[in-house]
Amino acid sequence: MMTIKVGIIGCGSIAVHRHIPEYQENDTAEIVAFCDINKQRSDELAQTYGGTSYSDYNELLADDTVEAVSICTPNYLHAEMTIAALNAGKHVLCEKPMATSLDDADKMIAAAEKSGAKLMISHNQRLNEAHQAAKQDVAAGKLGKIYSFKTTFGHPGPEGWSVDGPDSWFFDKKRAFIGAMGDLGVHKADLMRYILGEEFKEVGAMIETSAKAKATVDDNAVLILKSTGGIIGTLSASWAYNGEEDNSTVLYGEKGVLKLNADPDYSYIFIGADGEVDKQQLGEMQTNDEDGQVNSHTIDAFIQSIIEDTVPICDGEEGRASLNIILKAIEAAETNTITRF
């Protein structure tokens, strides 16, 4: 059986709680290297799981045993490190948002095309079972014509999640570029593109920094979106949902309403216009809670795309399109206009 040798670049919380455990659960992946500018972190992980520890990612990329890497660093480093990895012939799983500009996203895509290596963006909501079922049902016409949607991703903020707590890079515009929209909102922008099977052509936005005193990025955002097919809806991203996380999506169609991860017991609820009710528990959503680190199958999808030489479920082009929605939302908020794509 083929085993893909993996390096982890960036040893903070997303690597420790998501990437590393999922690689450990995958029988066809083996982590052989860790890298972090704080070498104590990479040393500790290398001691725990085995492998080589680096403080310079270029040294990790020069390691011939490494075939693929996870980029788990602050947003402003995603493009630089991804391009270097691809140029070194490594397959790349890059955390979201894939870059801080469309120009950088294009350079990442070009590097992947030139190298022939895989580039996957870690939009894990696509792989949630309820979301997978919703995509199939929408395509099959179960809801009929889709009229509207509302999708939300909010929690109390990254200070309770990040290894650096309230001093996390998440709050720093120079390193994060964007706040809740880049941490959470871009996930939902990607999800709606995926489920609806349509691109968005217009966006309006209201963006605030009101909940986090030290933040120089957004911590609350509400977007209004319109798709190429005329579907309109709202997208909310927040670091101010104190007390309870919300990671739900609701679709409104001519044949009924579909609620996804909006109920504690049933992740999929279809309420038909004729009174039919279909409730199912289709997997769980990952959360930042201690017991919320369920397998998102992102690593499984990445490794499978390498072994089977298939296009990743969210490749560079897909990641770019979802990033573009957030960038256009920023433009809309700054100009107080509806931005058209």
XYZ file of N, CA, C and O in Angstrom, residues 67 74 121 126 133 142 150 154 158 163 207 211 215 225 247 255 285 312:
72
model
N 6.832 14.289 0.797
C 6.124 14.298 -0.490
C 4.985 15.299 -0.531
O 4.574 15.748 -1.607
N -0.020 31.608 9.559
C -0.855 32.802 9.386
C -1.116 33.102 7.911
O -0.306 32.782 7.033
N -7.227 23.404 -1.104
C -7.502 24.396 -0.077
C -8.426 23.762 0.956
O -9.391 23.086 0.607
N -17.213 21.392 2.842
C -17.690 20.622 1.689
C -17.850 19.148 2.031
O -18.686 18.453 1.442
N -25.034 15.683 1.286
C -26.401 15.291 0.939
C -27.172 16.462 0.345
O -27.934 16.300 -0.617
N -34.723 18.223 -5.425
C -35.590 17.945 -4.282
C -36.257 19.205 -3.741
O -37.392 19.158 -3.266
N -29.813 31.380 4.084
C -29.073 32.094 5.119
C -28.043 31.129 5.691
O -28.345 29.967 5.961
N -20.367 31.466 13.473
C -19.942 32.371 14.525
C -19.605 31.623 15.792
O -20.210 30.597 16.106
N -11.184 33.500 18.259
C -10.038 32.590 18.221
C -9.147 32.620 19.455
O -8.276 31.766 19.587
N -3.188 28.983 19.890
C -2.128 28.679 20.851
C -1.595 29.949 21.511
O -1.062 29.908 22.619
N -19.525 45.501 7.709
C -18.404 44.895 8.428
C -18.023 45.781 9.604
O -17.921 46.999 9.469
N -16.203 43.827 18.739
C -16.228 42.883 19.860
C -14.852 42.618 20.468
O -14.756 42.224 21.625
N -8.307 44.014 18.236
C -8.313 43.566 16.844
C -8.161 44.733 15.868
O -8.745 45.802 16.060
N -25.830 38.330 -0.697
C -25.275 37.771 -1.926
C -26.362 37.457 -2.950
O -27.482 37.089 -2.582
N -23.224 27.305 13.336
C -22.548 26.902 12.101
C -23.587 26.290 11.169
O -23.439 25.181 10.672
N -40.128 23.769 -3.191
C -40.687 22.528 -2.671
C -40.465 22.344 -1.175
O -40.879 21.327 -0.621
N -20.518 18.385 12.788
C -19.644 19.490 12.413
C -18.524 19.590 13.432
O -18.742 19.407 14.628
N -8.403 17.589 -6.503
C -8.910 17.699 -5.123
C -10.313 18.298 -5.092
O -10.703 19.052 -5.995
